[in-house]
Short mmCIF file of C-alpha atoms and ligand atoms in Angstrom, two decimals:
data_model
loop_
_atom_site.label_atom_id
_atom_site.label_comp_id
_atom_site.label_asym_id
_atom_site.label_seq_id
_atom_site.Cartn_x
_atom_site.Cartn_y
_atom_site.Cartn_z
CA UNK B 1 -3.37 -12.05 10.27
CA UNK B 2 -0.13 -10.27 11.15
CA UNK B 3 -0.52 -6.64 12.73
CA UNK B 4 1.73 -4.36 10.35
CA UNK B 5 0.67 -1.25 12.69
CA UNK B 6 -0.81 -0.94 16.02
CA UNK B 7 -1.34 1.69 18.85
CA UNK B 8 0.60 -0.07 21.87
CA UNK B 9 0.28 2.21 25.05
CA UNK B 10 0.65 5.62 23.09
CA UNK B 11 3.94 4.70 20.75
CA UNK B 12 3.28 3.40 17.40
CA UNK B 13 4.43 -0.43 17.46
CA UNK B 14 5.30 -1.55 13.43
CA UNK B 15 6.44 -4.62 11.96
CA UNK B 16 9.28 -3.96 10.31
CA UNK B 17 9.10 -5.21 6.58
CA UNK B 18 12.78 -3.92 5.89
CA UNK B 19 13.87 -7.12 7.68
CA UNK B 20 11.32 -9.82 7.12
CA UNK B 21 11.39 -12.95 5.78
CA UNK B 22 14.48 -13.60 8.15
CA UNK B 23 13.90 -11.27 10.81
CA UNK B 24 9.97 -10.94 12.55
CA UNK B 25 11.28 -7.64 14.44
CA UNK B 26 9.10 -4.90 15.75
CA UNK B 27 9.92 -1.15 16.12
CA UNK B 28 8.59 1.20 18.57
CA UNK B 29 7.47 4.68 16.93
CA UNK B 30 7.98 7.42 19.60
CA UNK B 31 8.54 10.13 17.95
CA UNK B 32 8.12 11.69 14.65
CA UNK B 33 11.30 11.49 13.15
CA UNK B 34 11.08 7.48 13.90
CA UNK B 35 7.86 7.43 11.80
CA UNK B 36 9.25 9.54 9.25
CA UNK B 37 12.36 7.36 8.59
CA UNK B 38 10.10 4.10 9.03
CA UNK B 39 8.58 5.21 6.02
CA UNK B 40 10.90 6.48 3.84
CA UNK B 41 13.32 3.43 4.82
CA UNK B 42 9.90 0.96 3.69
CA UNK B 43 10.21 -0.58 7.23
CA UNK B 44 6.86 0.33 6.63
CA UNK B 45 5.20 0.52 2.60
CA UNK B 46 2.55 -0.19 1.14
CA UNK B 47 -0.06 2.48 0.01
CA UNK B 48 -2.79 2.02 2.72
CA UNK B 49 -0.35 1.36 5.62
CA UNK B 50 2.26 4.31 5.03
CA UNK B 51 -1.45 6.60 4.97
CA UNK B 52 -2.31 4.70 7.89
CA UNK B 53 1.28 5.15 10.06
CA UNK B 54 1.35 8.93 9.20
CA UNK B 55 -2.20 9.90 10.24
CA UNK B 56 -0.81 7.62 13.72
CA UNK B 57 2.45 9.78 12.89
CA UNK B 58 0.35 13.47 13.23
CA UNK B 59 -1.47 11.91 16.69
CA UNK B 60 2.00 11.08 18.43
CA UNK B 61 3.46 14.05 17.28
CA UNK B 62 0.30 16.23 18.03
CA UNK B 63 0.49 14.45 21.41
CA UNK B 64 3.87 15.61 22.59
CA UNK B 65 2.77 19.13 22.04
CA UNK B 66 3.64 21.66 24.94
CA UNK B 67 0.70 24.64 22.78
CA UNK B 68 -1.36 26.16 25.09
CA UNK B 69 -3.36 28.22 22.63
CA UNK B 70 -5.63 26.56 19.20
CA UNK B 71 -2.75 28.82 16.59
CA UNK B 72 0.44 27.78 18.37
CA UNK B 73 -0.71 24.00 18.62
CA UNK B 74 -1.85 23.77 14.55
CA UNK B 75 0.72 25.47 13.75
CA UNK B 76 2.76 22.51 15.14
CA UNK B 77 0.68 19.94 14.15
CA UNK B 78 0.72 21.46 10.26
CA UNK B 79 4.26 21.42 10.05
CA UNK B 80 4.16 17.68 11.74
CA UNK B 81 1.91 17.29 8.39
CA UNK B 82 4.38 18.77 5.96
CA UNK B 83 7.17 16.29 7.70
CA UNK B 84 5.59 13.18 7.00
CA UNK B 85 4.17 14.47 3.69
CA UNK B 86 7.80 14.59 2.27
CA UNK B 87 8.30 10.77 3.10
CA UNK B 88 7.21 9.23 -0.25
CA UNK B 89 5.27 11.18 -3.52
CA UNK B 90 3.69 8.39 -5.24
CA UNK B 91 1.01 6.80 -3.19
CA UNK B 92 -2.19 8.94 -2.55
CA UNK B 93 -2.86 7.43 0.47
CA UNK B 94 -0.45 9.19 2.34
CA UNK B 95 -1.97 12.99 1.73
CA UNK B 96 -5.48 11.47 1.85
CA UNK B 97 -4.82 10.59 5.42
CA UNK B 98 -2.72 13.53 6.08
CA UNK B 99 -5.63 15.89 4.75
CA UNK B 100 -8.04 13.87 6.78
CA UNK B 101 -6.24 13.73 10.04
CA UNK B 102 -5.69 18.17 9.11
CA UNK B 103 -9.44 18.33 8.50
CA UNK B 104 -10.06 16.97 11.96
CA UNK B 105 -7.80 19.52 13.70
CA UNK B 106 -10.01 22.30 12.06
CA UNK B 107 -13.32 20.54 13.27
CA UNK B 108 -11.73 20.60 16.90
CA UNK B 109 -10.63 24.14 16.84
CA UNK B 110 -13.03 25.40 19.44
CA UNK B 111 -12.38 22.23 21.85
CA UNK B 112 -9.69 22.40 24.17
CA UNK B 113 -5.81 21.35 23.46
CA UNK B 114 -5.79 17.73 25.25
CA UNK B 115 -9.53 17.57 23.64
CA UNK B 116 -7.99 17.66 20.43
CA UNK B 117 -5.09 15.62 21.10
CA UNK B 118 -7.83 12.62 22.16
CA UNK B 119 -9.44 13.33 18.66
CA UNK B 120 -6.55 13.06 16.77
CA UNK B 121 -5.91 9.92 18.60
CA UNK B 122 -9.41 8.91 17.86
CA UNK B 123 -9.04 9.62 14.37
CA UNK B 124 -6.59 8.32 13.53
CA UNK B 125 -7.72 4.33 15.15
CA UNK B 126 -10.33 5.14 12.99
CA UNK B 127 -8.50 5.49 9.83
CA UNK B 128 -6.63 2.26 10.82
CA UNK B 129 -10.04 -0.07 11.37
CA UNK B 130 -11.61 1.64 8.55
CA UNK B 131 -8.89 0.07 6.22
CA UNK B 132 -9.28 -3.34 7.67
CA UNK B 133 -12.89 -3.47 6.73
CA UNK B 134 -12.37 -1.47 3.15
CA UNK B 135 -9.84 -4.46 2.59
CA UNK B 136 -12.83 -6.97 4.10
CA UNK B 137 -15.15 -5.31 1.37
CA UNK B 138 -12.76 -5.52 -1.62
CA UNK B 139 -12.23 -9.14 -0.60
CA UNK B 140 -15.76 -9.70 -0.82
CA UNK B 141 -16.36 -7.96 -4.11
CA UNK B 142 -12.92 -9.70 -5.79
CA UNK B 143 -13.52 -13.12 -4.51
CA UNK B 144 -16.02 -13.71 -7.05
CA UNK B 145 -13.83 -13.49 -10.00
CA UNK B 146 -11.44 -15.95 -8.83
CA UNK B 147 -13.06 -19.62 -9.49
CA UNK B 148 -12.37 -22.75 -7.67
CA UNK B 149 -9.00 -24.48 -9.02
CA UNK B 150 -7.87 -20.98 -10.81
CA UNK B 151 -4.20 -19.42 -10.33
CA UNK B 152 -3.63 -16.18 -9.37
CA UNK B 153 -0.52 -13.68 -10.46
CA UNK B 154 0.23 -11.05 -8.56
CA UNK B 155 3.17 -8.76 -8.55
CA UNK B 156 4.78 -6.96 -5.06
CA UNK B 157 2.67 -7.26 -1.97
CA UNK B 158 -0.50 -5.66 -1.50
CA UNK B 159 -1.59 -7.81 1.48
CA UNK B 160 -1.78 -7.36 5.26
CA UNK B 161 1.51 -6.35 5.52
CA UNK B 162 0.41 -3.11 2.99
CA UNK B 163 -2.40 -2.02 4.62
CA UNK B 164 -3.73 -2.06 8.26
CA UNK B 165 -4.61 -5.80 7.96
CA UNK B 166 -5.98 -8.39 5.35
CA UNK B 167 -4.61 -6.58 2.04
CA UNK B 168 -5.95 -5.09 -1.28
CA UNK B 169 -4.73 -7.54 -4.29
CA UNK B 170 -4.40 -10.78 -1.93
CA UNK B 171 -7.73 -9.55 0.33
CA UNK B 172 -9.11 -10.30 -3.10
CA UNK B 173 -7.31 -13.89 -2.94
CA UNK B 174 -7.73 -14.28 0.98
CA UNK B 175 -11.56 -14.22 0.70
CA UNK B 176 -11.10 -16.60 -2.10
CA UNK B 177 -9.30 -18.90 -0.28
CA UNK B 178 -11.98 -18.34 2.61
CA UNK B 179 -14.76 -19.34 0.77
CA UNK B 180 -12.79 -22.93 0.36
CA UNK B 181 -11.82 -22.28 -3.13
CA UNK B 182 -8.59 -24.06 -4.43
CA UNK B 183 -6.26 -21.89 -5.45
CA UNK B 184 -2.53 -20.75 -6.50
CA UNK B 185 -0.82 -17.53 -6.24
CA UNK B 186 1.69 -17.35 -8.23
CA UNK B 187 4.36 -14.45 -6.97
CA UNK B 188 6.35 -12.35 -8.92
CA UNK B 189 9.55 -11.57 -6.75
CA UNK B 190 9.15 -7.93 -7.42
CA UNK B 191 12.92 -6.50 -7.87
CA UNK B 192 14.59 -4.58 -7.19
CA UNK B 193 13.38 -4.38 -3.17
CA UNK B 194 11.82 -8.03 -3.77
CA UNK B 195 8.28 -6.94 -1.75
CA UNK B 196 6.73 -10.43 -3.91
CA UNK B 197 9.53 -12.71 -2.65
CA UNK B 198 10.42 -11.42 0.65
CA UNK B 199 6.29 -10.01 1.66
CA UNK B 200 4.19 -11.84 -0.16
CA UNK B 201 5.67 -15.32 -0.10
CA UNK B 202 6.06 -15.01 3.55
CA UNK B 203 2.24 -13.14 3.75
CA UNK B 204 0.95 -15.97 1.81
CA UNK B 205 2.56 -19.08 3.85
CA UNK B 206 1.79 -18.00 7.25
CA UNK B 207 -1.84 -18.39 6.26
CA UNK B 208 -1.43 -21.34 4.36
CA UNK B 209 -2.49 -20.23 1.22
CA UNK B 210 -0.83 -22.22 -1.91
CA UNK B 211 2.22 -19.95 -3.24
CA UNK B 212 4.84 -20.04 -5.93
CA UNK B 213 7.59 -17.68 -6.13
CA UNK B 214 9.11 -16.40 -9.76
CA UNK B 215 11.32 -13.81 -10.68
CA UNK B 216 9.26 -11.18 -12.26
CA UNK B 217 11.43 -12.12 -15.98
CA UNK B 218 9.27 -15.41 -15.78
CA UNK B 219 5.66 -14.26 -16.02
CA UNK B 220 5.19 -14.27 -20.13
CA UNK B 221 6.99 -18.05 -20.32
CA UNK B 222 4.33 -18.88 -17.39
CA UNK B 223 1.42 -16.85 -19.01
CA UNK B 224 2.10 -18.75 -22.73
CA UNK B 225 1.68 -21.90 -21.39
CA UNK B 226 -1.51 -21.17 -20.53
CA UNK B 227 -0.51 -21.46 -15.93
CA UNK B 228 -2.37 -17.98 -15.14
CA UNK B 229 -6.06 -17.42 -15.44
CA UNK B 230 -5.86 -14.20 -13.73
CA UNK B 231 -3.99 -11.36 -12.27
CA UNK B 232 -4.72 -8.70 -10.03
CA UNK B 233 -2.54 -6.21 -7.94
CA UNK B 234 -2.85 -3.50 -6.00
CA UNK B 235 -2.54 0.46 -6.30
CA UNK B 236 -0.59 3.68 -5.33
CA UNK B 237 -2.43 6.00 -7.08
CA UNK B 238 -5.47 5.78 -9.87
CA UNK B 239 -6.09 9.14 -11.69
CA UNK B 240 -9.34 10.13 -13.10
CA UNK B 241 -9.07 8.25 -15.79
CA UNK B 242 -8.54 5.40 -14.64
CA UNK B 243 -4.43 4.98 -15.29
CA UNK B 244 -3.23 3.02 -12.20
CA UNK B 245 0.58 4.05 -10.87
CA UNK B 246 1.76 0.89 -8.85
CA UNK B 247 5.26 -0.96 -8.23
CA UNK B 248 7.80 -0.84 -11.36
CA UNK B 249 7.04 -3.31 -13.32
CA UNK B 250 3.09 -3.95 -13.29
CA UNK B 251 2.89 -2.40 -16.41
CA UNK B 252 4.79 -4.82 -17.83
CA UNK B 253 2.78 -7.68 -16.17
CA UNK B 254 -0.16 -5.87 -17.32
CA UNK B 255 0.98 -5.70 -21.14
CA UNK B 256 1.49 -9.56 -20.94
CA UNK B 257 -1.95 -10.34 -19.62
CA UNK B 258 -3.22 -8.45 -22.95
CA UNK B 259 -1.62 -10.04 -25.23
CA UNK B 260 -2.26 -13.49 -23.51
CA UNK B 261 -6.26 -12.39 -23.07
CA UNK B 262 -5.18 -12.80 -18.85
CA UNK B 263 -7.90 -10.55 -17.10
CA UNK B 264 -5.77 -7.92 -15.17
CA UNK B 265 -7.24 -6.61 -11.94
CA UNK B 266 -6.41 -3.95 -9.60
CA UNK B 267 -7.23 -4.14 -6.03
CA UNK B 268 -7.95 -0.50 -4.25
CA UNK B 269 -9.66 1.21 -1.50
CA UNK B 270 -11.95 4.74 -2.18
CA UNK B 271 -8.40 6.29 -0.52
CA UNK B 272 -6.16 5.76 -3.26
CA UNK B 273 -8.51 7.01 -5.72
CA UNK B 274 -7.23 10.60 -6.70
CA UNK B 275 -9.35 12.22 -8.93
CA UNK B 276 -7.59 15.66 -9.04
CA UNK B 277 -4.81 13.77 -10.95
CA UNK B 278 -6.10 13.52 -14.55
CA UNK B 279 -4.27 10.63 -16.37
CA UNK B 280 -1.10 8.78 -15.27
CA UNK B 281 0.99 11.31 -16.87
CA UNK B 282 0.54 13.49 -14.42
CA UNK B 283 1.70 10.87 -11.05
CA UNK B 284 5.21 12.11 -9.43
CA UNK B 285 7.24 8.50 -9.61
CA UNK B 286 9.17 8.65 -6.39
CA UNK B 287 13.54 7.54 -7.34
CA UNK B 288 15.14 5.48 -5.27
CA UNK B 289 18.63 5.07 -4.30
CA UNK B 290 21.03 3.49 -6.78
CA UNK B 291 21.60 1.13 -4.45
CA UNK B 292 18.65 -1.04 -4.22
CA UNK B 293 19.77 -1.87 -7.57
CA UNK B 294 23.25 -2.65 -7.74
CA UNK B 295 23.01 -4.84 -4.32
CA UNK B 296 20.66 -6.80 -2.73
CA UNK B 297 19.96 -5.32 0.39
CA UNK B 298 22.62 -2.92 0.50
CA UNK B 299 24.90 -5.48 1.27
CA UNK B 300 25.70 -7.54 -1.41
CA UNK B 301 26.62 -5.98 -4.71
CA UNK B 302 25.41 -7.12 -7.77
CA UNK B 303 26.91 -4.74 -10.07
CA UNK B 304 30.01 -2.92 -10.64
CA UNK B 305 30.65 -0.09 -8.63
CA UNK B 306 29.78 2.98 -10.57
CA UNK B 307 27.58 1.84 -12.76
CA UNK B 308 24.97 4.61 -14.02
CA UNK B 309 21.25 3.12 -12.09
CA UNK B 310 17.84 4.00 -13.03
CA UNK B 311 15.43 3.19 -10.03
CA UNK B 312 11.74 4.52 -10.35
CA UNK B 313 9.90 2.93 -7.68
CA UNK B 314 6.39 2.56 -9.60
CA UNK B 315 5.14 2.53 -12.96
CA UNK B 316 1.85 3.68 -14.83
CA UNK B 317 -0.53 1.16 -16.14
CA UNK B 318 -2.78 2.24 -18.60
CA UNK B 319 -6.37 2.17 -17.92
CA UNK B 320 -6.80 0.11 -21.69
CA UNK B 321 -4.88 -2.48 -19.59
CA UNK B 322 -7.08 -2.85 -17.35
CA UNK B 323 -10.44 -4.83 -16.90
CA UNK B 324 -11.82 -3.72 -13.98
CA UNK B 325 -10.84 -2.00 -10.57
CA UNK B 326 -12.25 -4.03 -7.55
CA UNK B 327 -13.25 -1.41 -5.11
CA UNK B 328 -14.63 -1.61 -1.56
CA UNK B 329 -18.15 -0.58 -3.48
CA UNK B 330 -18.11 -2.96 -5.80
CA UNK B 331 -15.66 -3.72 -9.20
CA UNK B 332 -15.67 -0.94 -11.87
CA UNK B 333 -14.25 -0.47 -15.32
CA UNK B 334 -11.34 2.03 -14.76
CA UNK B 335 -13.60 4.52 -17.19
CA UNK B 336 -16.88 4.52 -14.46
CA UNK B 337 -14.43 5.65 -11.39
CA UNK B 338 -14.54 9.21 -11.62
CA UNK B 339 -18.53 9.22 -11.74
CA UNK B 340 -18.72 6.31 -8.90
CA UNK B 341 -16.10 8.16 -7.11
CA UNK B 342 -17.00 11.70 -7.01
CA UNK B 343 -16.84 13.79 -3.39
O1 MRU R 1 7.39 0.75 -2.50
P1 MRU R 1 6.24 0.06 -1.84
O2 MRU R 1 6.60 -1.28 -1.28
O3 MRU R 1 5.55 0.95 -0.83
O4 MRU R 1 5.21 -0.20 -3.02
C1 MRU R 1 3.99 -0.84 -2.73
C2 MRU R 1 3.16 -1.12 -3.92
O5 MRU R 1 3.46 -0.74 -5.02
C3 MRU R 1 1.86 -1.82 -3.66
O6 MRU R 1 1.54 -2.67 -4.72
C4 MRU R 1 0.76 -0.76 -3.51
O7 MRU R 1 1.12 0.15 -2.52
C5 MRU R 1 -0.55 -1.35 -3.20
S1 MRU R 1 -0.61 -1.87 -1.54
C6 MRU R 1 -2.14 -2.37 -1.09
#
């Protein structure tokens, strides 16, 4: 399973997803303007892991501190906070671990300064091996609803690479394929950043696990002739009522599966549950340059120059879409979450 963020003697080692398939690179995390760009560049995405990397991102920062005194240092390590907070507005994950890692900091208030720096540290590991096993339980919980022989649709990568290790959406299909069940995943390529073609393809083969790539306009034609029993994906943010925001254009994969009678799945850890966010409606959908759009990455253009863009990162998908959210405590109909779920 690959490592998509580590602690490597106090810097924050990443793999950087901006250049995979081609390029297995890794990028050293030193400060917290590194972190900050890793994320908002997606050289590190996924909800879980960009959560994950800024709680590391508070610790290094909190870690260079010079405070002597509890006010000066939090006041240092809040505005670290409000830094990384500003990387990306869609995926819940992030502020969860943000408020966590901020909730620790008041807990250690009457320790002293390199105390609390260790604590951070602490906490933060913790945040990072916590997601490993919430992906471990998921798996567990989604496995079951994937039968021997069945193919598998999912759309952009919620895998390793998205979380601290072994994935949301394919956990689900990892533990399937664990338990020695034949199966296919079939990929959408997930445009315009192509997270299914260039993430999930590459995910998928290095553990062997049977993969098809399609370009994400090919999903009905498959779905009609009858070549998907199932889909699940993963999650950036799931409101109270059970609307999931995740990568532009699951709804659409999502509206398919209904009208095809596909079971549609999402894949999500207790973290990206946000039940102070009513409906869907109410999810800030990050924009993204123009550019992802007209070229493919940034380098060759695939449009003329000028051209008016529209590039929301995520969509909503209707809780009506969905059958049932597979959780780390078990799989729920999007309606039960906010009584399962409740602090
Ligand atoms: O823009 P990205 O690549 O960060 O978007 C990622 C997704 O939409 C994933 O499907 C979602 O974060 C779930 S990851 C377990």
């Amino acid at each position: 399973m690959v490592h998509t963020v580590e602690w490597q003697q106090g810097v924050i080692r990443l793999l950087d997803q901006s250049r995979l398939p081609e390029h297995v690179e890794f990028l050293q995390c030193s400060t917290v303007d590194a972190v900050v760009s890793a994320i908002r560049e997606l050289k590190v995405r996924g909800a879980p892991a960009i959560g994950v990397t800024a709680a590391m991102g508070v610790a290094l920062g909190a870690g260079t501190s010079g405070a002597e005194q509890y006010e000066t240092f939090a006041r240092e390590v809040n505005s670290i906070c409000d830094r990384l907070a500003a990387t990306r507005p869609t995926a819940v994950n992030l502020f969860w671990a943000i408020e966590r890692m901020k909730r620790k900091l008041s807990e250690c208030r009457a320790m002293n300064i390199p105390d609390i720096k260790s604590a951070l540290f602490q906490e933060s590991q913790s945040i990072l091996d916590e997601d490993i096993e919430l992906c471990k339980a998921m798996g567990r919980h989604g496995a079951q609803l994937i039968k021997d022989g069945q193919t598998v649709l999912t759309h952009c990568n919620a895998g390793a690479l998205a979380t601290a290790g072994y994935g949301t959406a394919l956990g689900v299909i990892r533990a399937a394929w664990e338990q020695g069940k034949r199966i296919e995943v079939i990929a959408d390529e997930t445009r315009p950043v192509l997270q299914g073609a260039r993430l999930t393809a590459w995910e998928l083969m290095q553990d062997n696990i049977p993969v098809t790539l399609i370009t994400d306009n090919m999903a009905g034609a498959m779905m009609r002739q009858g070549r998907i029993d199932l889909c699940v994906v993963g999650a950036d943010r799931i409101a109270a009522n059970g609307d999931v925001a995740n990568k532009i254009g699951t709804y659409s994969v999502s509206v398919l599966a209904k009208a095809h009678g596909i079971p549609f799945y999402v894949a999500a850890p207790y973290s990206t549950i946000d039940l102070k966010t009513a409906s869907g409606e109410d999810i800030t959908i990050e924009q993204r340059n123009p550019l992802e759009v007209t070229s493919i990455h940034g380098s060759h253009p695939v449009a003329p120059q000028g051209v008016k863009v529209y590039n929301p990162a995520f969509d909503v998908t209707p809780a009506a879409n969905i059958v049932g959210i597979i959780t780390e405590r078990g799989i729920f109909k999007p309606s039960e979450l906010s009584r399962h779920f409740a602090r």
